[in-house]
Amino acid sequence: MAFKRDKKEEEDGGGNPFENIEKTSVLQEARAFNDTSVNPRKCTHILTKVLYLLNQGEQLGTTEATEVFFAMTKLFQSKDVVLRRMVYLGIRELSSIAEDVIIVTSSLTKDMTGNEALYRAAAIRALCSITDVTMLQAIERYMKQAIVDKNPAVSSAALVSSLHLARSAGELVKRWVNEAQEAFSSDNVMVQYHALGLMYHIRKTDRLAVIKLVTKLTKQSLKSPFAVCLLIRIACRLLEDEDGAPGADSTLLSFIESCLRHKTELVIYEAAHAMVNLRRTTAKELAPAVSVLQLFCSTSKPPLRFAAVRTLNQVAMSHPSAVTACNLDLENLITDSNRSIATLAITTLLKTGAESSVDRLMKQIASFVSEISDEFKIVVVQAIRALCTKFPRKHSVLMNFLSAMLRDEGGLDYKASIADTIITIIESNPEAKETGLAHLCEFIEDCEHTSLAVRILHLLGREGPKTKQPSRYIRFIYNRVILENAAVRGAAVAAMAQFGAQCPDLHENVQVLLARCQMDSDDEVRDRATYYYTILALKNRSLYNSYITESLQVSIPALERSLHQYTLNATETPFDMKSVPLAAVEPLVSEIVAQKAVPEGTIMSTPAPQRLGVSKEESALELVSSIPEIAALLPQLGPIFRSSEPVELTESETEYVVRCIKHCFARHLLLQFDVLNTLSDQLLENVRVSLEPAEGYRILREVPIPRLPYSESCSAFCLLEFPQDDLSASTGTFGATLAYMVKDCDPATGLPDSDEGYDDTYMVEDVEVTLADQVQRVWKGNWAAAWEEAANLCELEDTYALTSMRTLQEATTNIVQFLGLQPADRSERVPDGKSNHTLYLAGIFRGGHDVLVRAKLALADGVTMQLTVRASTPDVAELVTSAVG
Amino acid sequence: MEGSLLEPTLYVIKGMVILDNDGHRVLAKYYDKNIFPTAKEQKAFEKNLFNKTHRSNAEIIMLDGLTCVYYSNVDLFFYVMGSSHENELILMTALNCLYDSVSNILRKNVEKRTLFENLDIVMLAMDEICDGGIIMEADFKAVLQRVALRTDDIPLGEQTVAQVLQSAKEQLKWSLLK
């Protein structure tokens, strides 16, 4: 019978007696605390239930919490140790929700000074969680006593609580430094650790005191391994500080090094980790650290192996040669049962490996890759991607390997990361293009992920026509039209049209295929087919360029908004595409990946947040519209054409920090000044930036900041009109001064001492308006075609000698940055070892003027450049050429 | 360089969690308000953590920017989390202390059922090991001493009938197993 019931119990709830408790019933039960005679066993059980509920994430209302809290205080009369301990725990849990918690102060103070050691430590911690700065002074005496108490539990509790309190009452806690010092000499290891933590916290702003503390402590041997770890970290902090610790440097370094020979692994690893991460460590100093890590690689403890291989991985990034000694140990770790360790070992090996060992490594990975989960496969793929950029000549081996991985089972993220890698290889290495495309073609033959197939088809449409034999891709693409779902069919139709537009000899065939697609069952596919068929039938190259090869350049959300606006007011005028803000050019995939700073070996459950579809200009528009003075003018200004990156007008550590963002409209310039007040004893009023505009500019409107308290950042605005007739005057320098009224105020409250203030000014750096502020980047898929088409526009040509440039790459990067135009055909990257290079740039000048620039660069003594500009008006062309000179 | 130097602070532990064999929370404590501020995010993380760890006993994993060391026994999973740059061995010391303390409190019967029977003491033990992210005590013997573990058996008169039956059954089971 009992057995049966037991069985049933096990089935529901698996023996969790707390499974089905409810908040209301528990709160009801908690009234038992108020009974005249306390039943410890029962009350402990109820209190456990309350704490369990809180732990499960149940929310208590303020009144509910307060009620329980007050009921709980009745339990102070009990003598049961466990119950009393649970009460302390309950006080701490509820202290943040319940009201009037200070009511228990006297009871806790009594317990913390009482005789029962088990109560004292817990009472101190509970007391410190309910107390505030004003109350703290009353118990300061007891805290000081507790810190130096003989009982380690009491002393630790007091030290740790002081550290928690230091966040809110730093000044008061600072006075306890002598007690902390005394506690530091305790025999108990934890007390020593906590005391060191508190001492450092109190002194950390005083550099000299910290140096003194550390140099003193490095000479004696600390008992607590934790304390030694902390000391190593403090020493590292000192070493890493810019001004250094004169005289103490060598002592600190030799201390860290001596810790490599400590008796506990904990400290040895901490020291090795510190050596690896110190910026100043040289390859020679690294050697002992690497050799202890190497030893750790073969221990039986997984966390230690993990720690070692992860640190070696970091070493491999800065000093690959230092790790090569461990390659054998790392290779053994490839088969480790902990997959995190195995993956880290692989990536480390890939980083340190020489070109010759790539083939062997790939074989090893191939045998292992099928056993690991998708997340780790992705890490491996990323390591391979890095390898591709390092050894471009090995692309065929790597590409074969990747395509084999593509054919294996795997989820979307995994497949997408492989496809991304192949795409990166194609983009960075022209030699690998044809093979890469062939692999991708094969992959889409059998790809169950619609989004990935669409991306690859788009890529084929872009890159395929430029290859030697475009016709071979048509079959792969048309197969998709026959076999796939509507989204893929649509993408395939668009890709085919690209071939039709760019390869004259395929034109006829593509037209036949497109004609067939017009019978498709899906509306979208049919529409696309008809659209492309009609345009291709006209055989007009300029139409091809604007409607097939180039994608829409405006930002889609902005277009939607503009169209909606347009339909609201019934006007006769046709909709003007040029009034829609342009879309920001997306950075290349490889750049996005490089920006992610996720430590290797980490698994992210959520992929890094996708870039939002809002451009800088749109977010700027939102900000500007919230300022009533400017918002009123917006209708006549039109949309924001381009917003610049913020430019610092002051050093970062000055009294006031000023940044300027330049918003460019078709005929106006709006300067946004973000001002930060870093003086706690000043309140600024009527803050504005007074400008001395360059010739031809007219200030239309200024919006000052009415009130700028300490540590707040607000924006002042200044609206200017560009010079109307002379375009070349639009680049220039404005002198700028920050003007404001100062009121002295109390740093603590921020209230001004008096209503009287005085006017003052503060010099800031000049604001420069450059050409780059007035153009928006535009990505041209087929730059050559656009260039040809622009042949009948204004053309200007000039030659320059860029003497300060040493390399072609440097010159290219500078020109791109200076002109603010978008490079096309990946011409911003100069292949190694070439003595001449051509850079293709495209963009739109404010007011909707197209600008195309071709810069032929040759390396001689410095760099010589021949710049050809084609633009829709002569003024713009002239401005571009003059800007360079 | 990616692995920045560690801030010299006592706040090293970001969280301590005990889960059951279905991935449900038994007890959980998070000490950093910036990570998983709400119970919903915490539970989502725990679910994910459990999925990644319950099959292999690999003892360490990096998940969502946290280093998690873990240990499992029968139907319980013990986790200690720290920042991704934290010294893994420090976390491991805390985990060992947590496990050894619980194991001793439960008299080597590290199972969900016994844990729930001693939930109050386990709560106290977790609290003694870590206070707001600071390791309070890393030696399980000291922890046991501080949680006032009832060493004496409960007098027979105070036990419920079920408890008596339970202990009798346990004894029988052990004698049969010998």
JSON list of C-alpha atoms in Angstrom, two decimals, chain A residues 463-598:
[
{"chain": "A", "resi": 463, "resn": "GLU", "atom": "CA", "xyz": [28.63, 37.99, -59.48]},
{"chain": "A", "resi": 464, "resn": "GLY", "atom": "CA", "xyz": [27.67, 35.46, -62.14]},
{"chain": "A", "resi": 465, "resn": "PRO", "atom": "CA", "xyz": [27.44, 37.78, -65.15]},
{"chain": "A", "resi": 466, "resn": "LYS", "atom": "CA", "xyz": [30.98, 39.03, -64.52]},
{"chain": "A", "resi": 467, "resn": "THR", "atom": "CA", "xyz": [32.54, 35.57, -64.72]},
{"chain": "A", "resi": 468, "resn": "LYS", "atom": "CA", "xyz": [34.14, 34.07, -67.81]},
{"chain": "A", "resi": 469, "resn": "GLN", "atom": "CA", "xyz": [31.33, 31.68, -68.55]},
{"chain": "A", "resi": 470, "resn": "PRO", "atom": "CA", "xyz": [28.07, 33.15, -67.32]},
{"chain": "A", "resi": 471, "resn": "SER", "atom": "CA", "xyz": [25.92, 30.67, -69.22]},
{"chain": "A", "resi": 472, "resn": "ARG", "atom": "CA", "xyz": [26.75, 27.78, -66.92]},
{"chain": "A", "resi": 473, "resn": "TYR", "atom": "CA", "xyz": [24.93, 29.43, -64.01]},
{"chain": "A", "resi": 474, "resn": "ILE", "atom": "CA", "xyz": [21.66, 29.86, -65.92]},
{"chain": "A", "resi": 475, "resn": "ARG", "atom": "CA", "xyz": [20.86, 26.16, -65.70]},
{"chain": "A", "resi": 476, "resn": "PHE", "atom": "CA", "xyz": [21.26, 26.12, -61.91]},
{"chain": "A", "resi": 477, "resn": "ILE", "atom": "CA", "xyz": [19.11, 29.19, -61.55]},
{"chain": "A", "resi": 478, "resn": "TYR", "atom": "CA", "xyz": [16.38, 28.04, -63.90]},
{"chain": "A", "resi": 479, "resn": "ASN", "atom": "CA", "xyz": [16.20, 24.71, -62.08]},
{"chain": "A", "resi": 480, "resn": "ARG", "atom": "CA", "xyz": [15.13, 26.66, -59.03]},
{"chain": "A", "resi": 481, "resn": "VAL", "atom": "CA", "xyz": [12.26, 28.18, -60.99]},
{"chain": "A", "resi": 482, "resn": "ILE", "atom": "CA", "xyz": [10.97, 24.72, -61.74]},
{"chain": "A", "resi": 483, "resn": "LEU", "atom": "CA", "xyz": [11.49, 23.07, -58.40]},
{"chain": "A", "resi": 484, "resn": "GLU", "atom": "CA", "xyz": [11.18, 25.55, -55.58]},
{"chain": "A", "resi": 485, "resn": "ASN", "atom": "CA", "xyz": [8.67, 27.59, -53.59]},
{"chain": "A", "resi": 486, "resn": "ALA", "atom": "CA", "xyz": [7.49, 31.03, -54.61]},
{"chain": "A", "resi": 487, "resn": "ALA", "atom": "CA", "xyz": [10.10, 33.09, -52.69]},
{"chain": "A", "resi": 488, "resn": "VAL", "atom": "CA", "xyz": [12.98, 31.17, -54.26]},
{"chain": "A", "resi": 489, "resn": "ARG", "atom": "CA", "xyz": [11.35, 31.31, -57.70]},
{"chain": "A", "resi": 490, "resn": "GLY", "atom": "CA", "xyz": [11.06, 35.09, -57.40]},
{"chain": "A", "resi": 491, "resn": "ALA", "atom": "CA", "xyz": [14.72, 35.42, -56.48]},
{"chain": "A", "resi": 492, "resn": "ALA", "atom": "CA", "xyz": [15.68, 33.13, -59.36]},
{"chain": "A", "resi": 493, "resn": "VAL", "atom": "CA", "xyz": [13.74, 35.27, -61.83]},
{"chain": "A", "resi": 494, "resn": "ALA", "atom": "CA", "xyz": [15.51, 38.40, -60.58]},
{"chain": "A", "resi": 495, "resn": "ALA", "atom": "CA", "xyz": [18.90, 36.69, -60.85]},
{"chain": "A", "resi": 496, "resn": "MET", "atom": "CA", "xyz": [18.20, 35.59, -64.41]},
{"chain": "A", "resi": 497, "resn": "ALA", "atom": "CA", "xyz": [17.26, 39.13, -65.38]},
{"chain": "A", "resi": 498, "resn": "GLN", "atom": "CA", "xyz": [20.72, 40.25, -64.21]},
{"chain": "A", "resi": 499, "resn": "PHE", "atom": "CA", "xyz": [22.28, 37.88, -66.71]},
{"chain": "A", "resi": 500, "resn": "GLY", "atom": "CA", "xyz": [19.96, 39.14, -69.41]},
{"chain": "A", "resi": 501, "resn": "ALA", "atom": "CA", "xyz": [20.94, 42.73, -68.71]},
{"chain": "A", "resi": 502, "resn": "GLN", "atom": "CA", "xyz": [24.68, 42.27, -68.45]},
{"chain": "A", "resi": 503, "resn": "CYS", "atom": "CA", "xyz": [25.46, 39.53, -70.95]},
{"chain": "A", "resi": 504, "resn": "PRO", "atom": "CA", "xyz": [24.28, 40.51, -74.45]},
{"chain": "A", "resi": 505, "resn": "ASP", "atom": "CA", "xyz": [24.79, 37.00, -75.88]},
{"chain": "A", "resi": 506, "resn": "LEU", "atom": "CA", "xyz": [22.52, 35.48, -73.25]},
{"chain": "A", "resi": 507, "resn": "HIS", "atom": "CA", "xyz": [19.81, 38.07, -73.76]},
{"chain": "A", "resi": 508, "resn": "GLU", "atom": "CA", "xyz": [17.72, 35.96, -76.14]},
{"chain": "A", "resi": 509, "resn": "ASN", "atom": "CA", "xyz": [17.82, 32.85, -73.97]},
{"chain": "A", "resi": 510, "resn": "VAL", "atom": "CA", "xyz": [16.95, 34.72, -70.83]},
{"chain": "A", "resi": 511, "resn": "GLN", "atom": "CA", "xyz": [13.98, 36.32, -72.56]},
{"chain": "A", "resi": 512, "resn": "VAL", "atom": "CA", "xyz": [12.67, 32.86, -73.48]},
{"chain": "A", "resi": 513, "resn": "LEU", "atom": "CA", "xyz": [13.01, 31.67, -69.89]},
{"chain": "A", "resi": 514, "resn": "LEU", "atom": "CA", "xyz": [11.41, 34.82, -68.51]},
{"chain": "A", "resi": 515, "resn": "ALA", "atom": "CA", "xyz": [8.51, 34.41, -70.92]},
{"chain": "A", "resi": 516, "resn": "ARG", "atom": "CA", "xyz": [7.92, 30.97, -69.46]},
{"chain": "A", "resi": 517, "resn": "CYS", "atom": "CA", "xyz": [8.01, 32.38, -65.94]},
{"chain": "A", "resi": 518, "resn": "GLN", "atom": "CA", "xyz": [5.13, 34.65, -66.81]},
{"chain": "A", "resi": 519, "resn": "MET", "atom": "CA", "xyz": [2.87, 31.60, -66.52]},
{"chain": "A", "resi": 520, "resn": "ASP", "atom": "CA", "xyz": [3.88, 31.06, -62.89]},
{"chain": "A", "resi": 521, "resn": "SER", "atom": "CA", "xyz": [1.15, 30.36, -60.35]},
{"chain": "A", "resi": 522, "resn": "ASP", "atom": "CA", "xyz": [2.44, 32.96, -57.90]},
{"chain": "A", "resi": 523, "resn": "ASP", "atom": "CA", "xyz": [1.59, 36.65, -58.35]},
{"chain": "A", "resi": 524, "resn": "GLU", "atom": "CA", "xyz": [4.94, 37.99, -57.24]},
{"chain": "A", "resi": 525, "resn": "VAL", "atom": "CA", "xyz": [6.93, 35.70, -59.52]},
{"chain": "A", "resi": 526, "resn": "ARG", "atom": "CA", "xyz": [4.68, 36.53, -62.46]},
{"chain": "A", "resi": 527, "resn": "ASP", "atom": "CA", "xyz": [4.96, 40.25, -61.77]},
{"chain": "A", "resi": 528, "resn": "ARG", "atom": "CA", "xyz": [8.72, 40.12, -61.59]},
{"chain": "A", "resi": 529, "resn": "ALA", "atom": "CA", "xyz": [8.97, 38.09, -64.76]},
{"chain": "A", "resi": 530, "resn": "THR", "atom": "CA", "xyz": [6.72, 40.50, -66.64]},
{"chain": "A", "resi": 531, "resn": "TYR", "atom": "CA", "xyz": [8.62, 43.50, -65.29]},
{"chain": "A", "resi": 532, "resn": "TYR", "atom": "CA", "xyz": [12.02, 42.18, -66.30]},
{"chain": "A", "resi": 533, "resn": "TYR", "atom": "CA", "xyz": [10.76, 40.82, -69.62]},
{"chain": "A", "resi": 534, "resn": "THR", "atom": "CA", "xyz": [9.38, 44.20, -70.60]},
{"chain": "A", "resi": 535, "resn": "ILE", "atom": "CA", "xyz": [12.51, 46.12, -69.68]},
{"chain": "A", "resi": 536, "resn": "LEU", "atom": "CA", "xyz": [14.82, 43.63, -71.36]},
{"chain": "A", "resi": 537, "resn": "ALA", "atom": "CA", "xyz": [12.67, 43.74, -74.51]},
{"chain": "A", "resi": 538, "resn": "LEU", "atom": "CA", "xyz": [13.40, 47.47, -74.87]},
{"chain": "A", "resi": 539, "resn": "LYS", "atom": "CA", "xyz": [17.13, 46.80, -75.24]},
{"chain": "A", "resi": 540, "resn": "ASN", "atom": "CA", "xyz": [18.06, 50.12, -73.71]},
{"chain": "A", "resi": 541, "resn": "ARG", "atom": "CA", "xyz": [21.23, 49.96, -71.66]},
{"chain": "A", "resi": 542, "resn": "SER", "atom": "CA", "xyz": [20.51, 52.94, -69.46]},
{"chain": "A", "resi": 543, "resn": "LEU", "atom": "CA", "xyz": [17.16, 51.44, -68.53]},
{"chain": "A", "resi": 544, "resn": "TYR", "atom": "CA", "xyz": [18.92, 48.18, -67.65]},
{"chain": "A", "resi": 545, "resn": "ASN", "atom": "CA", "xyz": [21.22, 50.07, -65.36]},
{"chain": "A", "resi": 546, "resn": "SER", "atom": "CA", "xyz": [18.62, 51.99, -63.48]},
{"chain": "A", "resi": 547, "resn": "TYR", "atom": "CA", "xyz": [15.98, 49.29, -63.22]},
{"chain": "A", "resi": 548, "resn": "ILE", "atom": "CA", "xyz": [17.75, 45.94, -63.19]},
{"chain": "A", "resi": 549, "resn": "THR", "atom": "CA", "xyz": [21.39, 46.14, -62.21]},
{"chain": "A", "resi": 550, "resn": "GLU", "atom": "CA", "xyz": [21.08, 48.80, -59.55]},
{"chain": "A", "resi": 551, "resn": "SER", "atom": "CA", "xyz": [18.91, 48.19, -56.56]},
{"chain": "A", "resi": 552, "resn": "LEU", "atom": "CA", "xyz": [16.69, 50.80, -55.02]},
{"chain": "A", "resi": 553, "resn": "GLN", "atom": "CA", "xyz": [18.88, 53.35, -53.30]},
{"chain": "A", "resi": 554, "resn": "VAL", "atom": "CA", "xyz": [16.38, 54.99, -51.02]},
{"chain": "A", "resi": 555, "resn": "SER", "atom": "CA", "xyz": [15.68, 53.67, -47.59]},
{"chain": "A", "resi": 556, "resn": "ILE", "atom": "CA", "xyz": [12.62, 51.44, -47.69]},
{"chain": "A", "resi": 557, "resn": "PRO", "atom": "CA", "xyz": [10.98, 52.53, -44.40]},
{"chain": "A", "resi": 558, "resn": "ALA", "atom": "CA", "xyz": [11.47, 56.15, -45.42]},
{"chain": "A", "resi": 559, "resn": "LEU", "atom": "CA", "xyz": [9.95, 55.47, -48.83]},
{"chain": "A", "resi": 560, "resn": "GLU", "atom": "CA", "xyz": [6.95, 53.88, -47.20]},
{"chain": "A", "resi": 561, "resn": "ARG", "atom": "CA", "xyz": [6.49, 56.88, -44.93]},
{"chain": "A", "resi": 562, "resn": "SER", "atom": "CA", "xyz": [6.89, 59.37, -47.76]},
{"chain": "A", "resi": 563, "resn": "LEU", "atom": "CA", "xyz": [4.38, 57.53, -49.92]},
{"chain": "A", "resi": 564, "resn": "HIS", "atom": "CA", "xyz": [1.92, 57.42, -47.09]},
{"chain": "A", "resi": 565, "resn": "GLN", "atom": "CA", "xyz": [2.33, 61.18, -46.58]},
{"chain": "A", "resi": 566, "resn": "TYR", "atom": "CA", "xyz": [1.88, 61.69, -50.30]},
{"chain": "A", "resi": 567, "resn": "THR", "atom": "CA", "xyz": [-1.39, 59.80, -50.44]},
{"chain": "A", "resi": 568, "resn": "LEU", "atom": "CA", "xyz": [-2.74, 61.81, -47.50]},
{"chain": "A", "resi": 569, "resn": "ASN", "atom": "CA", "xyz": [-2.55, 65.18, -49.26]},
{"chain": "A", "resi": 570, "resn": "ALA", "atom": "CA", "xyz": [-4.22, 64.96, -52.63]},
{"chain": "A", "resi": 571, "resn": "THR", "atom": "CA", "xyz": [-1.95, 66.89, -54.99]},
{"chain": "A", "resi": 572, "resn": "GLU", "atom": "CA", "xyz": [-1.53, 66.92, -58.72]},
{"chain": "A", "resi": 573, "resn": "THR", "atom": "CA", "xyz": [2.27, 66.94, -58.64]},
{"chain": "A", "resi": 574, "resn": "PRO", "atom": "CA", "xyz": [3.84, 63.55, -59.25]},
{"chain": "A", "resi": 575, "resn": "PHE", "atom": "CA", "xyz": [5.72, 61.88, -56.41]},
{"chain": "A", "resi": 576, "resn": "ASP", "atom": "CA", "xyz": [9.38, 62.85, -56.37]},
{"chain": "A", "resi": 577, "resn": "MET", "atom": "CA", "xyz": [11.71, 59.96, -55.66]},
{"chain": "A", "resi": 578, "resn": "LYS", "atom": "CA", "xyz": [14.53, 62.38, -54.83]},
{"chain": "A", "resi": 579, "resn": "SER", "atom": "CA", "xyz": [12.69, 63.64, -51.78]},
{"chain": "A", "resi": 580, "resn": "VAL", "atom": "CA", "xyz": [13.12, 60.29, -50.07]},
{"chain": "A", "resi": 581, "resn": "PRO", "atom": "CA", "xyz": [16.21, 59.93, -47.88]},
{"chain": "A", "resi": 582, "resn": "LEU", "atom": "CA", "xyz": [18.79, 57.53, -49.22]},
{"chain": "A", "resi": 583, "resn": "ALA", "atom": "CA", "xyz": [19.51, 54.27, -47.49]},
{"chain": "A", "resi": 584, "resn": "ALA", "atom": "CA", "xyz": [22.76, 54.01, -45.60]},
{"chain": "A", "resi": 585, "resn": "VAL", "atom": "CA", "xyz": [25.20, 51.69, -47.29]},
{"chain": "A", "resi": 586, "resn": "GLU", "atom": "CA", "xyz": [25.54, 48.42, -45.39]},
{"chain": "A", "resi": 587, "resn": "PRO", "atom": "CA", "xyz": [29.04, 47.54, -44.36]},
{"chain": "A", "resi": 588, "resn": "LEU", "atom": "CA", "xyz": [30.41, 44.33, -45.79]},
{"chain": "A", "resi": 589, "resn": "VAL", "atom": "CA", "xyz": [29.66, 41.07, -44.04]},
{"chain": "A", "resi": 590, "resn": "SER", "atom": "CA", "xyz": [33.27, 40.58, -43.07]},
{"chain": "A", "resi": 591, "resn": "GLU", "atom": "CA", "xyz": [33.37, 43.96, -41.35]},
{"chain": "A", "resi": 592, "resn": "ILE", "atom": "CA", "xyz": [30.27, 43.20, -39.34]},
{"chain": "A", "resi": 593, "resn": "VAL", "atom": "CA", "xyz": [31.75, 39.95, -38.16]},
{"chain": "A", "resi": 594, "resn": "ALA", "atom": "CA", "xyz": [34.98, 41.65, -37.18]},
{"chain": "A", "resi": 595, "resn": "GLN", "atom": "CA", "xyz": [33.08, 44.06, -34.97]},
{"chain": "A", "resi": 596, "resn": "LYS", "atom": "CA", "xyz": [31.54, 41.36, -32.83]},
{"chain": "A", "resi": 597, "resn": "ALA", "atom": "CA", "xyz": [33.56, 40.96, -29.68]},
{"chain": "A", "resi": 598, "resn": "VAL", "atom": "CA", "xyz": [32.33, 37.65, -28.39]}
]
